[in-house]
Amino acid sequence: MPRTLLAKIIEAHKVKGKVDPGERVWIRIDQVTADGRSASSVLRRFEGLGLPRARTDVVCFWMDASTAAPEDGADARRYVQTCAAHIGAHFSCPGNGAADAVHLERFAVPGGTLATTHAGAGAGGGVGMVGLVSSPSEAAAALAGRPLPLAVPKTVQVRLRGALPARVSETDTLLELLRRLGPAGALRRVLEFAGEGADTMPVPRRAAICGGAALLGATSALFGADATTAEFLRAQDRLRDRRTLRADEGAAYDEFLDLDLAALVPLAGRIGVERPVCPITELAGTPVQQVGIGGPSCGTAEDLALAAGILRARGVAPGVDLAIIPATRRELCRAAAEGTLSALLEAGARLQEPGLGPFEGDWERPPVSGVSVRTGGPAPAPAGTPARTYVVGVAAAAFAAREGTIQDPRGLGTTGTLRPPRNRGQAEVAQGGGAGVSR
């Protein structure tokens, strides 16, 4: 019987149960990760199980300054780092970058399973890895080699046609899905992306879409593993992990969704309002006071180069605060080697350390009664303030910083034409620019 991509992966990891929607199945977990808010909790629970070493293929704990709790200082980081070394786990210190972005570079494998306490679990779906958000107790159980229970979700095939137009990005693709489905439209479902639009999409764009699938309520999201995936893994010096993986012809899906990428337009998103997504043209002329570009899905060297090309003409508009957040240390080094960082700083931007970006951590709150424009997944309107926070693509955010108002990026000249993300890799990083994940 022809099987979906999800069914193939679950079947390969099944310990017991039936791989049918709504049925309960227990699956083996290949990798476990936990971020700064939950790393200590996972380690304490694993210690209570009395095992000396972790029993999964890969374990990594992330101590990102933007995800750490207020009470987590140097002592907390030292505790996690020491425990990680004791049980045979990797440790990623602050400054290495956002957990899901570094995991994609260093560890994500086609056909694998990941249990993580971090909400960006789906980014590994860009290479065909199933990521499941887990509680600290579930993550500790997976560390011990125990199978995790999963209510088999429905599978939705999202067929992508065409290619994204200039200055329309993966953020707009995600926002279009949010516009069509709503914040809970993919609840208890896994999205499988297919079609010629998916086949020609670089892995960084695939990962950005999968990483934002949780905004739709999705359990996970997946692209197949193909020649594009192999190219990405080769660039990361991980060609040993390559594998061809796709759904069988004629596989039975529970639902279907068609999306013409060539017909997409720049969009703006905002959670917590009656109409969370609208064309950016409806906001044209809205003054902005704050712009954030970067984070795990929009902080690659190509994204930053796009912003630099747009800002090179006139720089940041007076009264606008522009922050740049590279996705990972590797991307930061690439941007520095290519001259992108100096161009951004000369234009008037300020640089934040690699990490989650403007949606979490201690990045300044939006101005009261002002407008903040940011890249990445849609962010909720901050509680207790009338500030308006909009999520847009990189080109739209850069033009907002340059013009001082929200604008449709397609009508503002040829400067900063969108450069598609490449399958970036370690070979492109200057000496000393590795991700710095220790074991």
mmCIF file of N, CA and C in Angstrom, residues 2 59 80 116 123 135 145 178 241 245 249 283 309 317 320 343 352 371:
data_model
loop_
_atom_site.group_PDB
_atom_site.id
_atom_site.type_symbol
_atom_site.label_atom_id
_atom_site.label_comp_id
_atom_site.label_asym_id
_atom_site.label_seq_id
_atom_site.Cartn_x
_atom_site.Cartn_y
_atom_site.Cartn_z
ATOM 1 N N PRO A 2 0.651 2.191 -0.935
ATOM 2 C CA PRO A 2 1.464 3.417 -0.966
ATOM 3 C C PRO A 2 1.349 4.183 0.353
ATOM 4 N N VAL A 59 22.048 14.068 21.569
ATOM 5 C CA VAL A 59 21.417 14.868 22.615
ATOM 6 C C VAL A 59 22.131 16.217 22.644
ATOM 7 N N VAL A 80 24.372 22.900 33.476
ATOM 8 C CA VAL A 80 23.900 22.186 32.286
ATOM 9 C C VAL A 80 25.080 21.657 31.488
ATOM 10 N N THR A 116 11.845 17.453 21.401
ATOM 11 C CA THR A 116 12.462 18.683 21.875
ATOM 12 C C THR A 116 11.485 19.470 22.726
ATOM 13 N N ALA A 123 11.629 22.740 12.374
ATOM 14 C CA ALA A 123 12.594 23.204 11.380
ATOM 15 C C ALA A 123 13.333 22.055 10.718
ATOM 16 N N SER A 135 7.318 17.477 26.575
ATOM 17 C CA SER A 135 7.491 18.020 27.923
ATOM 18 C C SER A 135 8.856 17.589 28.455
ATOM 19 N N GLY A 145 16.015 6.159 26.370
ATOM 20 C CA GLY A 145 15.783 5.151 25.342
ATOM 21 C C GLY A 145 14.374 4.605 25.322
ATOM 22 N N LEU A 178 -1.411 30.667 7.058
ATOM 23 C CA LEU A 178 -2.126 31.132 8.245
ATOM 24 C C LEU A 178 -3.423 31.831 7.853
ATOM 25 N N ASP A 241 24.972 11.702 6.026
ATOM 26 C CA ASP A 241 23.584 11.653 6.485
ATOM 27 C C ASP A 241 22.573 11.699 5.346
ATOM 28 N N LEU A 245 14.226 10.341 0.387
ATOM 29 C CA LEU A 245 13.016 9.978 1.120
ATOM 30 C C LEU A 245 11.859 10.824 0.610
ATOM 31 N N GLU A 249 4.076 7.226 -4.714
ATOM 32 C CA GLU A 249 3.086 7.677 -5.696
ATOM 33 C C GLU A 249 1.728 7.064 -5.360
ATOM 34 N N LEU A 283 -1.371 48.365 4.679
ATOM 35 C CA LEU A 283 -0.669 49.088 5.737
ATOM 36 C C LEU A 283 0.284 50.135 5.183
ATOM 37 N N GLY A 309 21.539 45.298 0.919
ATOM 38 C CA GLY A 309 21.386 45.872 -0.408
ATOM 39 C C GLY A 309 20.297 46.929 -0.456
ATOM 40 N N ALA A 317 16.125 55.140 8.313
ATOM 41 C CA ALA A 317 15.425 56.421 8.416
ATOM 42 C C ALA A 317 15.554 56.991 9.823
ATOM 43 N N VAL A 320 14.016 55.538 13.480
ATOM 44 C CA VAL A 320 13.773 54.103 13.401
ATOM 45 C C VAL A 320 14.933 53.359 14.057
ATOM 46 N N ALA A 343 28.276 46.734 5.983
ATOM 47 C CA ALA A 343 27.298 47.535 5.236
ATOM 48 C C ALA A 343 26.083 47.847 6.101
ATOM 49 N N GLN A 352 22.752 42.328 17.182
ATOM 50 C CA GLN A 352 22.498 41.494 18.356
ATOM 51 C C GLN A 352 23.228 40.173 18.178
ATOM 52 N N VAL A 371 4.644 51.408 16.351
ATOM 53 C CA VAL A 371 4.566 50.264 15.441
ATOM 54 C C VAL A 371 5.930 49.590 15.365
#
